[in-house]
PDB file of C-alpha atoms and ligand atoms in Angstrom:
ATOM      1  CA  MET S   1     -10.922   5.877 -18.617  1.00 54.00           C
ATOM      2  CA  MET S   2      -8.708   8.531 -17.036  1.00 70.00           C
ATOM      3  CA  GLU S   3      -6.425   9.741 -19.826  1.00 73.00           C
ATOM      4  CA  ASP S   4      -5.888  13.379 -19.013  1.00 89.00           C
ATOM      5  CA  PHE S   5      -4.533  13.673 -15.492  1.00 97.00           C
ATOM      6  CA  SER S   6      -3.780  17.382 -15.683  1.00 97.00           C
ATOM      7  CA  GLY S   7      -5.604  19.543 -13.129  1.00 97.00           C
ATOM      8  CA  LYS S   8      -7.026  16.520 -11.299  1.00 98.00           C
ATOM      9  CA  THR S   9      -6.228  15.753  -7.662  1.00 98.00           C
ATOM     10  CA  ALA S  10      -4.382  12.752  -6.225  1.00 99.00           C
ATOM     11  CA  VAL S  11      -4.239  11.851  -2.525  1.00 99.00           C
ATOM     12  CA  ILE S  12      -1.453   9.471  -1.474  1.00 99.00           C
ATOM     13  CA  THR S  13      -0.980   7.992   1.983  1.00 99.00           C
ATOM     14  CA  GLY S  14       2.505   7.026   3.138  1.00 99.00           C
ATOM     15  CA  ALA S  15       3.731   9.709   0.724  1.00 99.00           C
ATOM     16  CA  ALA S  16       6.783  10.867   2.690  1.00 98.00           C
ATOM     17  CA  SER S  17       8.923   7.915   1.623  1.00 98.00           C
ATOM     18  CA  GLY S  18       9.445   5.058  -0.808  1.00 98.00           C
ATOM     19  CA  ILE S  19       6.659   4.051  -3.187  1.00 98.00           C
ATOM     20  CA  GLY S  20       4.274   6.766  -1.933  1.00 99.00           C
ATOM     21  CA  LEU S  21       6.770   9.551  -2.625  1.00 99.00           C
ATOM     22  CA  GLU S  22       7.419   8.221  -6.148  1.00 98.00           C
ATOM     23  CA  LEU S  23       3.658   8.095  -6.755  1.00 99.00           C
ATOM     24  CA  ALA S  24       3.369  11.724  -5.651  1.00 99.00           C
ATOM     25  CA  LYS S  25       6.182  12.709  -8.031  1.00 98.00           C
ATOM     26  CA  ILE S  26       4.825  10.853 -11.055  1.00 98.00           C
ATOM     27  CA  PHE S  27       1.359  12.355 -10.520  1.00 98.00           C
ATOM     28  CA  ALA S  28       2.939  15.816 -10.263  1.00 98.00           C
ATOM     29  CA  GLU S  29       4.749  15.182 -13.555  1.00 98.00           C
ATOM     30  CA  GLN S  30       1.298  14.654 -15.115  1.00 98.00           C
ATOM     31  CA  GLY S  31       0.220  18.102 -13.866  1.00 98.00           C
ATOM     32  CA  MET S  32      -1.979  16.811 -11.046  1.00 98.00           C
ATOM     33  CA  ASN S  33      -2.576  18.553  -7.737  1.00 98.00           C
ATOM     34  CA  VAL S  34      -1.090  16.325  -5.061  1.00 98.00           C
ATOM     35  CA  VAL S  35      -2.059  15.761  -1.425  1.00 99.00           C
ATOM     36  CA  LEU S  36       0.712  13.965   0.440  1.00 99.00           C
ATOM     37  CA  ALA S  37      -0.392  12.271   3.661  1.00 99.00           C
ATOM     38  CA  ASP S  38       1.967  10.681   6.170  1.00 99.00           C
ATOM     39  CA  ILE S  39       2.437  10.175   9.892  1.00 98.00           C
ATOM     40  CA  GLU S  40       6.060  11.448   9.824  1.00 98.00           C
ATOM     41  CA  GLN S  41       5.898  15.255   9.836  1.00 98.00           C
ATOM     42  CA  GLN S  42       9.489  16.171   8.984  1.00 98.00           C
ATOM     43  CA  ARG S  43       9.889  13.802   6.044  1.00 98.00           C
ATOM     44  CA  LEU S  44       6.436  14.816   4.869  1.00 98.00           C
ATOM     45  CA  ASP S  45       7.478  18.487   4.773  1.00 98.00           C
ATOM     46  CA  GLU S  46      10.568  17.572   2.729  1.00 98.00           C
ATOM     47  CA  ALA S  47       8.489  15.434   0.375  1.00 99.00           C
ATOM     48  CA  VAL S  48       5.944  18.219  -0.189  1.00 98.00           C
ATOM     49  CA  ALA S  49       8.775  20.615  -1.082  1.00 98.00           C
ATOM     50  CA  GLU S  50      10.243  18.067  -3.504  1.00 98.00           C
ATOM     51  CA  VAL S  51       6.896  17.528  -5.224  1.00 98.00           C
ATOM     52  CA  ALA S  52       5.997  21.236  -5.322  1.00 98.00           C
ATOM     53  CA  ALA S  53       9.362  21.883  -7.015  1.00 98.00           C
ATOM     54  CA  LEU S  54       7.975  19.958 -10.006  1.00 98.00           C
ATOM     55  CA  GLY S  55       5.674  22.929 -10.635  1.00 98.00           C
ATOM     56  CA  VAL S  56       2.330  21.741  -9.270  1.00 98.00           C
ATOM     57  CA  GLU S  57       0.328  22.569  -6.200  1.00 98.00           C
ATOM     58  CA  ALA S  58       1.157  20.102  -3.432  1.00 98.00           C
ATOM     59  CA  ILE S  59      -0.021  20.078   0.162  1.00 98.00           C
ATOM     60  CA  GLY S  60       0.942  17.861   3.090  1.00 99.00           C
ATOM     61  CA  VAL S  61      -1.534  16.569   5.653  1.00 99.00           C
ATOM     62  CA  VAL S  62      -0.169  14.769   8.700  1.00 99.00           C
ATOM     63  CA  THR S  63      -2.352  11.684   8.895  1.00 99.00           C
ATOM     64  CA  ASP S  64      -2.511   8.458  10.881  1.00 98.00           C
ATOM     65  CA  VAL S  65      -4.235   6.073   8.467  1.00 98.00           C
ATOM     66  CA  GLY S  66      -5.009   3.775  11.391  1.00 98.00           C
ATOM     67  CA  ALA S  67      -7.413   6.330  12.870  1.00 98.00           C
ATOM     68  CA  GLY S  68     -10.755   6.936  11.161  1.00 98.00           C
ATOM     69  CA  GLU S  69     -11.036  10.545  12.286  1.00 98.00           C
ATOM     70  CA  SER S  70      -7.588  11.302  10.886  1.00 99.00           C
ATOM     71  CA  VAL S  71      -8.506   9.896   7.441  1.00 99.00           C
ATOM     72  CA  ALA S  72     -11.831  11.770   7.567  1.00 99.00           C
ATOM     73  CA  ALA S  73      -9.839  14.949   8.204  1.00 99.00           C
ATOM     74  CA  LEU S  74      -7.522  14.102   5.282  1.00 99.00           C
ATOM     75  CA  CYS S  75     -10.502  13.764   2.954  1.00 99.00           C
ATOM     76  CA  LYS S  76     -11.968  17.046   4.181  1.00 98.00           C
ATOM     77  CA  ALA S  77      -8.644  18.899   3.870  1.00 99.00           C
ATOM     78  CA  SER S  78      -8.180  17.576   0.312  1.00 98.00           C
ATOM     79  CA  VAL S  79     -11.676  18.607  -0.795  1.00 98.00           C
ATOM     80  CA  ASP S  80     -11.504  21.968   1.022  1.00 98.00           C
ATOM     81  CA  HIS S  81      -8.245  22.761  -0.773  1.00 98.00           C
ATOM     82  CA  PHE S  82      -8.751  21.319  -4.252  1.00 98.00           C
ATOM     83  CA  GLY S  83     -12.550  20.924  -4.544  1.00 98.00           C
ATOM     84  CA  SER S  84     -12.532  17.201  -5.393  1.00 98.00           C
ATOM     85  CA  VAL S  85     -10.341  14.069  -5.449  1.00 98.00           C
ATOM     86  CA  GLN S  86      -9.932  11.847  -8.537  1.00 98.00           C
ATOM     87  CA  VAL S  87      -7.127   9.487  -7.453  1.00 98.00           C
ATOM     88  CA  LEU S  88      -6.669   7.932  -4.010  1.00 99.00           C
ATOM     89  CA  CYS S  89      -3.670   5.739  -3.212  1.00 99.00           C
ATOM     90  CA  ASN S  90      -4.135   3.857   0.070  1.00 99.00           C
ATOM     91  CA  ASN S  91      -0.431   3.132   0.221  1.00 99.00           C
ATOM     92  CA  ALA S  92       0.850   3.530   3.809  1.00 99.00           C
ATOM     93  CA  GLY S  93       2.094   0.232   5.168  1.00 98.00           C
ATOM     94  CA  VAL S  94       4.477  -1.234   7.747  1.00 98.00           C
ATOM     95  CA  TYR S  95       6.357  -4.478   8.317  1.00 98.00           C
ATOM     96  CA  THR S  96       7.455  -6.610  11.211  1.00 97.00           C
ATOM     97  CA  GLY S  97       8.463 -10.271  11.316  1.00 97.00           C
ATOM     98  CA  GLY S  98       8.956 -13.199  13.661  1.00 96.00           C
ATOM     99  CA  GLN S  99       7.336 -16.456  14.726  1.00 96.00           C
ATOM    100  CA  LEU S 100       3.554 -16.159  14.929  1.00 97.00           C
ATOM    101  CA  TRP S 101       3.300 -17.535  18.461  1.00 96.00           C
ATOM    102  CA  GLU S 102       6.078 -15.271  19.759  1.00 95.00           C
ATOM    103  CA  GLN S 103       4.806 -12.032  18.292  1.00 96.00           C
ATOM    104  CA  THR S 104       2.829  -9.810  20.625  1.00 96.00           C
ATOM    105  CA  GLU S 105      -0.746  -8.581  20.407  1.00 97.00           C
ATOM    106  CA  ASP S 106       0.765  -5.152  19.799  1.00 97.00           C
ATOM    107  CA  ASP S 107       2.654  -6.494  16.756  1.00 97.00           C
ATOM    108  CA  PHE S 108      -0.650  -7.738  15.319  1.00 98.00           C
ATOM    109  CA  GLU S 109      -2.471  -4.550  16.311  1.00 98.00           C
ATOM    110  CA  TRP S 110       0.110  -2.254  14.693  1.00 98.00           C
ATOM    111  CA  LEU S 111       0.211  -4.009  11.338  1.00 98.00           C
ATOM    112  CA  MET S 112      -3.566  -4.494  11.220  1.00 98.00           C
ATOM    113  CA  ARG S 113      -4.132  -0.819  12.044  1.00 98.00           C
ATOM    114  CA  VAL S 114      -1.879   0.517   9.299  1.00 98.00           C
ATOM    115  CA  ASN S 115      -2.101  -2.164   6.583  1.00 98.00           C
ATOM    116  CA  GLN S 116      -5.790  -3.096   6.937  1.00 98.00           C
ATOM    117  CA  TRP S 117      -7.580  -0.279   8.735  1.00 99.00           C
ATOM    118  CA  GLY S 118      -5.635   2.255   6.661  1.00 99.00           C
ATOM    119  CA  ILE S 119      -7.346   0.906   3.543  1.00 99.00           C
ATOM    120  CA  ILE S 120     -10.698   0.459   5.290  1.00 99.00           C
ATOM    121  CA  HIS S 121     -10.714   4.090   6.453  1.00 99.00           C
ATOM    122  CA  GLY S 122      -9.652   5.253   2.988  1.00 99.00           C
ATOM    123  CA  ILE S 123     -12.580   3.385   1.426  1.00 99.00           C
ATOM    124  CA  ARG S 124     -15.109   4.547   4.018  1.00 98.00           C
ATOM    125  CA  HIS S 125     -14.226   8.223   3.755  1.00 98.00           C
ATOM    126  CA  PHE S 126     -13.208   8.746   0.128  1.00 99.00           C
ATOM    127  CA  VAL S 127     -15.643   6.494  -1.795  1.00 98.00           C
ATOM    128  CA  PRO S 128     -18.747   8.478  -0.698  1.00 98.00           C
ATOM    129  CA  GLN S 129     -16.942  11.696  -1.717  1.00 98.00           C
ATOM    130  CA  MET S 130     -16.055  10.238  -5.133  1.00 98.00           C
ATOM    131  CA  ILE S 131     -19.625   8.981  -5.648  1.00 98.00           C
ATOM    132  CA  LYS S 132     -20.899  12.489  -4.838  1.00 98.00           C
ATOM    133  CA  GLN S 133     -18.581  13.986  -7.465  1.00 98.00           C
ATOM    134  CA  SER S 134     -19.843  11.549 -10.169  1.00 94.00           C
ATOM    135  CA  ASP S 135     -16.689  12.020 -12.281  1.00 97.00           C
ATOM    136  CA  ASP S 136     -14.082   9.392 -13.296  1.00 98.00           C
ATOM    137  CA  CYS S 137     -12.023   8.352 -10.279  1.00 98.00           C
ATOM    138  CA  HIS S 138      -9.487   5.664  -9.427  1.00 98.00           C
ATOM    139  CA  ILE S 139      -8.490   4.025  -6.134  1.00 99.00           C
ATOM    140  CA  VAL S 140      -5.165   2.192  -5.811  1.00 99.00           C
ATOM    141  CA  ASN S 141      -4.689   0.025  -2.718  1.00 99.00           C
ATOM    142  CA  THR S 142      -1.122  -1.042  -2.006  1.00 99.00           C
ATOM    143  CA  SER S 143      -0.982  -4.711  -1.096  1.00 99.00           C
ATOM    144  CA  SER S 144       2.075  -6.835  -1.932  1.00 98.00           C
ATOM    145  CA  MET S 145       3.105 -10.090  -3.579  1.00 98.00           C
ATOM    146  CA  ALA S 146       2.823 -11.214   0.063  1.00 98.00           C
ATOM    147  CA  SER S 147      -0.922 -11.356  -0.678  1.00 98.00           C
ATOM    148  CA  MET S 148      -0.433 -14.117  -3.238  1.00 98.00           C
ATOM    149  CA  CYS S 149       1.779 -16.509  -1.327  1.00 98.00           C
ATOM    150  CA  THR S 150       2.763 -17.308   2.249  1.00 98.00           C
ATOM    151  CA  LEU S 151       6.252 -17.492   3.735  1.00 97.00           C
ATOM    152  CA  PRO S 152       7.332 -18.253   7.310  1.00 97.00           C
ATOM    153  CA  PHE S 153       8.308 -15.577   9.872  1.00 97.00           C
ATOM    154  CA  ALA S 154       6.335 -12.829   8.149  1.00 97.00           C
ATOM    155  CA  GLY S 155       2.881 -14.148   9.037  1.00 98.00           C
ATOM    156  CA  ILE S 156       1.301 -10.911  10.258  1.00 98.00           C
ATOM    157  CA  TYR S 157       2.435  -9.061   7.148  1.00 98.00           C
ATOM    158  CA  HIS S 158       1.115 -11.822   4.854  1.00 98.00           C
ATOM    159  CA  MET S 159      -2.204 -11.802   6.715  1.00 98.00           C
ATOM    160  CA  THR S 160      -2.670  -8.050   6.404  1.00 99.00           C
ATOM    161  CA  LYS S 161      -1.677  -8.025   2.728  1.00 99.00           C
ATOM    162  CA  HIS S 162      -4.120 -10.855   1.964  1.00 98.00           C
ATOM    163  CA  ALA S 163      -6.765  -8.668   3.622  1.00 99.00           C
ATOM    164  CA  ALA S 164      -5.722  -5.715   1.456  1.00 99.00           C
ATOM    165  CA  LEU S 165      -6.140  -7.817  -1.690  1.00 99.00           C
ATOM    166  CA  ALA S 166      -9.520  -9.203  -0.579  1.00 98.00           C
ATOM    167  CA  LEU S 167     -10.810  -5.727   0.293  1.00 98.00           C
ATOM    168  CA  SER S 168      -9.643  -4.447  -3.085  1.00 99.00           C
ATOM    169  CA  GLU S 169     -11.275  -7.263  -5.059  1.00 99.00           C
ATOM    170  CA  CYS S 170     -14.563  -6.818  -3.171  1.00 99.00           C
ATOM    171  CA  LEU S 171     -14.409  -3.062  -3.721  1.00 99.00           C
ATOM    172  CA  PHE S 172     -13.806  -3.697  -7.429  1.00 99.00           C
ATOM    173  CA  HIS S 173     -16.964  -5.830  -7.644  1.00 98.00           C
ATOM    174  CA  GLU S 174     -19.098  -3.401  -5.654  1.00 98.00           C
ATOM    175  CA  LEU S 175     -18.019  -0.317  -7.582  1.00 98.00           C
ATOM    176  CA  SER S 176     -18.385  -2.119 -10.929  1.00 98.00           C
ATOM    177  CA  MET S 177     -22.034  -2.665  -9.990  1.00 98.00           C
ATOM    178  CA  MET S 178     -22.859   0.516  -8.097  1.00 98.00           C
ATOM    179  CA  ALA S 179     -20.508   3.281  -9.307  1.00 98.00           C
ATOM    180  CA  PRO S 180     -18.600   2.120 -12.413  1.00 98.00           C
ATOM    181  CA  GLN S 181     -17.031   5.554 -12.910  1.00 98.00           C
ATOM    182  CA  ILE S 182     -14.751   4.658  -9.977  1.00 98.00           C
ATOM    183  CA  SER S 183     -12.056   2.136 -10.951  1.00 98.00           C
ATOM    184  CA  VAL S 184      -9.889   0.138  -8.577  1.00 98.00           C
ATOM    185  CA  SER S 185      -6.386  -1.317  -8.719  1.00 99.00           C
ATOM    186  CA  CYS S 186      -4.441  -3.422  -6.274  1.00 99.00           C
ATOM    187  CA  LEU S 187      -0.698  -2.765  -6.301  1.00 99.00           C
ATOM    188  CA  CYS S 188       1.242  -5.959  -5.547  1.00 99.00           C
ATOM    189  CA  PRO S 189       4.942  -5.080  -5.539  1.00 98.00           C
ATOM    190  CA  GLU S 190       7.829  -7.489  -5.309  1.00 98.00           C
ATOM    191  CA  LEU S 191      10.771  -6.277  -3.175  1.00 98.00           C
ATOM    192  CA  VAL S 192      11.356  -2.549  -3.543  1.00 98.00           C
ATOM    193  CA  ASN S 193      14.175  -0.386  -2.206  1.00 98.00           C
ATOM    194  CA  THR S 194      12.327   1.824   0.316  1.00 98.00           C
ATOM    195  CA  GLY S 195      12.255   2.539   4.033  1.00 98.00           C
ATOM    196  CA  ILE S 196      10.054  -0.493   4.821  1.00 98.00           C
ATOM    197  CA  ALA S 197      12.777  -2.293   6.806  1.00 97.00           C
ATOM    198  CA  THR S 198      12.810   0.633   9.239  1.00 97.00           C
ATOM    199  CA  SER S 199       9.003   0.790   9.560  1.00 97.00           C
ATOM    200  CA  ALA S 200       9.341   0.777  13.357  1.00 96.00           C
ATOM    201  CA  ARG S 201      10.538   4.394  13.174  1.00 97.00           C
ATOM    202  CA  ASN S 202       6.826   5.273  13.092  1.00 96.00           C
ATOM    203  CA  ARG S 203       5.510   2.616  15.468  1.00 97.00           C
ATOM    204  CA  PRO S 204       3.221   4.231  18.076  1.00 97.00           C
ATOM    205  CA  ASP S 205       4.572   4.280  21.640  1.00 96.00           C
ATOM    206  CA  GLU S 206       1.444   2.586  22.999  1.00 96.00           C
ATOM    207  CA  LEU S 207       2.153  -0.403  20.707  1.00 97.00           C
ATOM    208  CA  ALA S 208       5.922  -0.485  21.348  1.00 95.00           C
ATOM    209  CA  ASP S 209       7.782  -3.737  20.664  1.00 90.00           C
ATOM    210  CA  GLN S 210       8.019  -5.332  24.138  1.00 84.00           C
ATOM    211  CA  ASN S 211       9.314  -8.696  23.003  1.00 79.00           C
ATOM    212  CA  PRO S 212      12.031  -8.405  20.327  1.00 87.00           C
ATOM    213  CA  THR S 213      12.889 -12.074  19.771  1.00 93.00           C
ATOM    214  CA  GLU S 214      15.802 -13.669  17.955  1.00 94.00           C
ATOM    215  CA  MET S 215      13.537 -14.657  15.082  1.00 94.00           C
ATOM    216  CA  HIS S 216      12.270 -11.075  14.875  1.00 94.00           C
ATOM    217  CA  ALA S 217      15.859  -9.810  14.583  1.00 94.00           C
ATOM    218  CA  MET S 218      16.619 -12.386  11.878  1.00 94.00           C
ATOM    219  CA  SER S 219      13.490 -11.493   9.948  1.00 93.00           C
ATOM    220  CA  MET S 220      14.287  -7.773  10.082  1.00 94.00           C
ATOM    221  CA  ALA S 221      17.893  -8.406   8.983  1.00 94.00           C
ATOM    222  CA  ALA S 222      16.569 -10.444   6.048  1.00 94.00           C
ATOM    223  CA  ILE S 223      14.158  -7.734   4.882  1.00 95.00           C
ATOM    224  CA  THR S 224      16.863  -5.072   5.274  1.00 96.00           C
ATOM    225  CA  ASP S 225      19.216  -7.034   3.023  1.00 94.00           C
ATOM    226  CA  ALA S 226      16.561  -8.060   0.537  1.00 94.00           C
ATOM    227  CA  THR S 227      15.137  -4.568   0.002  1.00 96.00           C
ATOM    228  CA  ALA S 228      18.528  -2.791  -0.083  1.00 95.00           C
ATOM    229  CA  ASN S 229      19.442  -4.230  -3.474  1.00 90.00           C
ATOM    230  CA  SER S 230      15.971  -4.352  -4.981  1.00 96.00           C
ATOM    231  CA  LEU S 231      13.870  -2.385  -7.442  1.00 98.00           C
ATOM    232  CA  HIS S 232      13.769   1.434  -7.442  1.00 98.00           C
ATOM    233  CA  PRO S 233      10.278   2.605  -6.416  1.00 98.00           C
ATOM    234  CA  ARG S 234      10.018   4.696  -9.603  1.00 98.00           C
ATOM    235  CA  ALA S 235       9.284   1.452 -11.479  1.00 98.00           C
ATOM    236  CA  LEU S 236       6.220   0.925  -9.274  1.00 98.00           C
ATOM    237  CA  ALA S 237       4.982   4.463  -9.888  1.00 98.00           C
ATOM    238  CA  GLU S 238       5.217   3.848 -13.644  1.00 98.00           C
ATOM    239  CA  ARG S 239       3.204   0.634 -13.295  1.00 98.00           C
ATOM    240  CA  VAL S 240       0.540   2.451 -11.281  1.00 98.00           C
ATOM    241  CA  LEU S 241       0.205   5.248 -13.833  1.00 98.00           C
ATOM    242  CA  ALA S 242      -0.234   2.712 -16.654  1.00 98.00           C
ATOM    243  CA  ALA S 243      -2.807   0.788 -14.594  1.00 98.00           C
ATOM    244  CA  ILE S 244      -4.879   3.923 -13.980  1.00 98.00           C
ATOM    245  CA  ARG S 245      -4.770   4.732 -17.707  1.00 97.00           C
ATOM    246  CA  ASN S 246      -5.786   1.189 -18.700  1.00 97.00           C
ATOM    247  CA  LYS S 247      -8.073   0.379 -15.741  1.00 98.00           C
ATOM    248  CA  THR S 248      -5.945  -2.628 -14.825  1.00 98.00           C
ATOM    249  CA  PHE S 249      -6.894  -4.159 -11.480  1.00 98.00           C
ATOM    250  CA  TYR S 250      -3.882  -6.350 -10.661  1.00 98.00           C
ATOM    251  CA  ILE S 251      -0.609  -4.406 -10.751  1.00 99.00           C
ATOM    252  CA  LEU S 252       1.937  -7.197 -10.810  1.00 98.00           C
ATOM    253  CA  PRO S 253       5.653  -7.774 -11.414  1.00 98.00           C
ATOM    254  CA  PRO S 254       6.686  -9.123 -14.834  1.00 98.00           C
ATOM    255  CA  GLN S 255       5.594 -12.715 -15.480  1.00 96.00           C
ATOM    256  CA  ASP S 256       9.113 -14.164 -15.090  1.00 96.00           C
ATOM    257  CA  ASN S 257       9.704 -12.466 -11.719  1.00 97.00           C
ATOM    258  CA  PRO S 258      10.518 -14.989  -8.936  1.00 97.00           C
ATOM    259  CA  TRP S 259       7.542 -13.760  -6.879  1.00 98.00           C
ATOM    260  CA  MET S 260       5.203 -14.713  -9.726  1.00 98.00           C
ATOM    261  CA  VAL S 261       6.714 -18.211  -9.659  1.00 97.00           C
ATOM    262  CA  THR S 262       6.083 -18.442  -5.908  1.00 98.00           C
ATOM    263  CA  ALA S 263       2.485 -17.234  -6.375  1.00 98.00           C
ATOM    264  CA  ALA S 264       1.954 -19.804  -9.139  1.00 98.00           C
ATOM    265  CA  SER S 265       3.133 -22.544  -6.798  1.00 97.00           C
ATOM    266  CA  ARG S 266       0.395 -21.575  -4.330  1.00 98.00           C
ATOM    267  CA  LEU S 267      -2.249 -21.721  -7.074  1.00 98.00           C
ATOM    268  CA  GLU S 268      -0.930 -25.130  -8.052  1.00 98.00           C
ATOM    269  CA  ASP S 269      -1.260 -26.284  -4.408  1.00 98.00           C
ATOM    270  CA  LEU S 270      -4.930 -25.313  -4.535  1.00 98.00           C
ATOM    271  CA  LYS S 271      -5.495 -26.890  -7.924  1.00 98.00           C
ATOM    272  CA  LEU S 272      -3.911 -30.164  -6.845  1.00 98.00           C
ATOM    273  CA  ARG S 273      -5.392 -29.991  -3.305  1.00 98.00           C
ATOM    274  CA  ARG S 274      -1.920 -30.550  -1.869  1.00 98.00           C
ATOM    275  CA  ASN S 275      -0.463 -29.035   1.304  1.00 98.00           C
ATOM    276  CA  PRO S 276       1.313 -25.644   1.065  1.00 98.00           C
ATOM    277  CA  THR S 277       4.634 -25.928  -0.754  1.00 97.00           C
ATOM    278  CA  PHE S 278       7.549 -23.978   0.724  1.00 97.00           C
ATOM    279  CA  ALA S 279       8.608 -22.141  -2.417  1.00 97.00           C
ATOM    280  CA  PRO S 280      10.400 -18.895  -1.486  1.00 96.00           C
ATOM    281  CA  PRO S 281      11.213 -16.626  -4.434  1.00 96.00           C
ATOM    282  CA  ALA S 282      14.628 -17.437  -5.871  1.00 89.00           C
ATOM    283  CA  ILE S 283      16.119 -13.951  -5.458  1.00 75.00           C
TER     284      ILE S 283
HETATM  285  N1  NAD B   1       9.258  -2.082  -0.080  1.00 96.94           N
HETATM  286  C1  NAD B   1       8.812  -3.264  -0.436  1.00 96.94           C
HETATM  287  O1  NAD B   1       9.579  -4.208  -0.708  1.00 96.94           O
HETATM  288  C2  NAD B   1       7.320  -3.471  -0.550  1.00 96.94           C
HETATM  289  C3  NAD B   1       6.873  -4.645  -1.203  1.00 96.94           C
HETATM  290  C4  NAD B   1       5.508  -4.859  -1.311  1.00 96.94           C
HETATM  291  C5  NAD B   1       4.607  -3.934  -0.781  1.00 96.94           C
HETATM  292  N2  NAD B   1       5.082  -2.816  -0.143  1.00 96.94           N
HETATM  293  C6  NAD B   1       4.093  -1.877   0.403  1.00 96.94           C
HETATM  294  O2  NAD B   1       4.315  -0.596  -0.151  1.00 96.94           O
HETATM  295  C7  NAD B   1       3.718   0.387   0.711  1.00 96.94           C
HETATM  296  C8  NAD B   1       4.655   1.548   0.884  1.00 96.94           C
HETATM  297  O3  NAD B   1       5.776   1.138   1.667  1.00 96.94           O
HETATM  298  P1  NAD B   1       7.273   1.468   1.256  1.00 96.94           P
HETATM  299  O4  NAD B   1       7.915   0.201   0.888  1.00 96.94           O
HETATM  300  O5  NAD B   1       7.325   2.616   0.333  1.00 96.94           O
HETATM  301  O6  NAD B   1       7.878   1.835   2.713  1.00 96.94           O
HETATM  302  P2  NAD B   1       8.339   3.245   3.343  1.00 96.94           P
HETATM  303  O7  NAD B   1       8.612   2.953   4.782  1.00 96.94           O
HETATM  304  O8  NAD B   1       9.420   3.828   2.515  1.00 96.94           O
HETATM  305  O9  NAD B   1       7.033   4.147   3.205  1.00 96.94           O
HETATM  306  C9  NAD B   1       5.882   3.922   3.990  1.00 96.94           C
HETATM  307  C10 NAD B   1       5.352   5.258   4.489  1.00 96.94           C
HETATM  308  O10 NAD B   1       4.175   5.008   5.267  1.00 96.94           O
HETATM  309  C11 NAD B   1       4.197   5.905   6.370  1.00 96.94           C
HETATM  310  N3  NAD B   1       3.353   5.436   7.469  1.00 96.94           N
HETATM  311  C12 NAD B   1       3.629   4.461   8.383  1.00 96.94           C
HETATM  312  N4  NAD B   1       2.625   4.362   9.263  1.00 96.94           N
HETATM  313  C13 NAD B   1       1.685   5.279   8.895  1.00 96.94           C
HETATM  314  C14 NAD B   1       0.423   5.635   9.411  1.00 96.94           C
HETATM  315  N5  NAD B   1      -0.106   5.051  10.521  1.00 96.94           N
HETATM  316  N6  NAD B   1      -0.286   6.623   8.800  1.00 96.94           N
HETATM  317  C15 NAD B   1       0.246   7.236   7.698  1.00 96.94           C
HETATM  318  N7  NAD B   1       1.440   6.945   7.179  1.00 96.94           N
HETATM  319  C16 NAD B   1       2.150   5.963   7.770  1.00 96.94           C
HETATM  320  C17 NAD B   1       5.667   6.000   6.744  1.00 96.94           C
HETATM  321  O11 NAD B   1       5.958   7.159   7.522  1.00 96.94           O
HETATM  322  C18 NAD B   1       6.348   6.002   5.386  1.00 96.94           C
HETATM  323  O12 NAD B   1       6.550   7.318   4.916  1.00 96.94           O
HETATM  324  C19 NAD B   1       3.378  -0.362   1.997  1.00 96.94           C
HETATM  325  O13 NAD B   1       1.987  -0.646   2.018  1.00 96.94           O
HETATM  326  C20 NAD B   1       4.182  -1.638   1.896  1.00 96.94           C
HETATM  327  O14 NAD B   1       3.626  -2.684   2.642  1.00 96.94           O
HETATM  328  C21 NAD B   1       6.413  -2.575  -0.029  1.00 96.94           C
END
């Protein structure tokens, strides 16, 4: 169990904003070295300065989590600078919405690259490094409560977050058997007040949105409204820290949270073998 964080090294992807930035700050408060990775250079520089001001050593590495060579370079830069890595947060993620049959191949490609391949590359490059170190390590993959239920007009996001949960559970089983010194958590936030509604600010030009439909606009307006008045990301960072301390796999909202009710409805559908119930969270 990782109790003393001081002097250990945390790598966080998507660390220039939102949940990732709060993770970087809470790790710094524990006296950890912090590697902040993000695709957005300017905000990354500002984030590194903010974290370093907490009195720890922090470095920024511009990284595209959707590209294997970029994540390999992140791992190398982290180890070259700090010698080893004890905590990895595969946190970078993006959102878009709309009707499944109207969304473009590029919509699918973009979300799959960041939300799925980002975690895959993190696992492929950092797990061998952690196994080589043979010390206590912890990997946190950011999924979402969107991995535990399904809602209309956010199908690509739900799909990628289900993949993130499945990858995390499989990784948990494999590491429990093969390298039990490495623990795993899956972070499943409810709505959080971050920059997620403006994810497209970092959408690659080659995957530009060529078909912004009415349903897409409605979906983006809904997520903008819903996240604006939601939880501060600090609360998520606190949950993650506790989960690393206690080796908790599922990092969930409180039991009475509306997203937990929606997730329970899905489990009930399975138990009763009934068709999917439309049970959006009452927020
Ligand atoms: N905000 C919510 O309501 C919410 C709910 C559940 C899950 N999540 C998940 O939390 C994670 C963090 O998102 P957030 O809400 O803090 O949003 P955010 O937009 O504030 O932060 C995401 C960060 O990821 C970075 N990023 C985007 N593409 C990248 C890439 N290819 N490579 C590296 N970095 C990239 C962005 O530049 C940004 O700094 C995501 O995985 C998101 O899906 C968010």
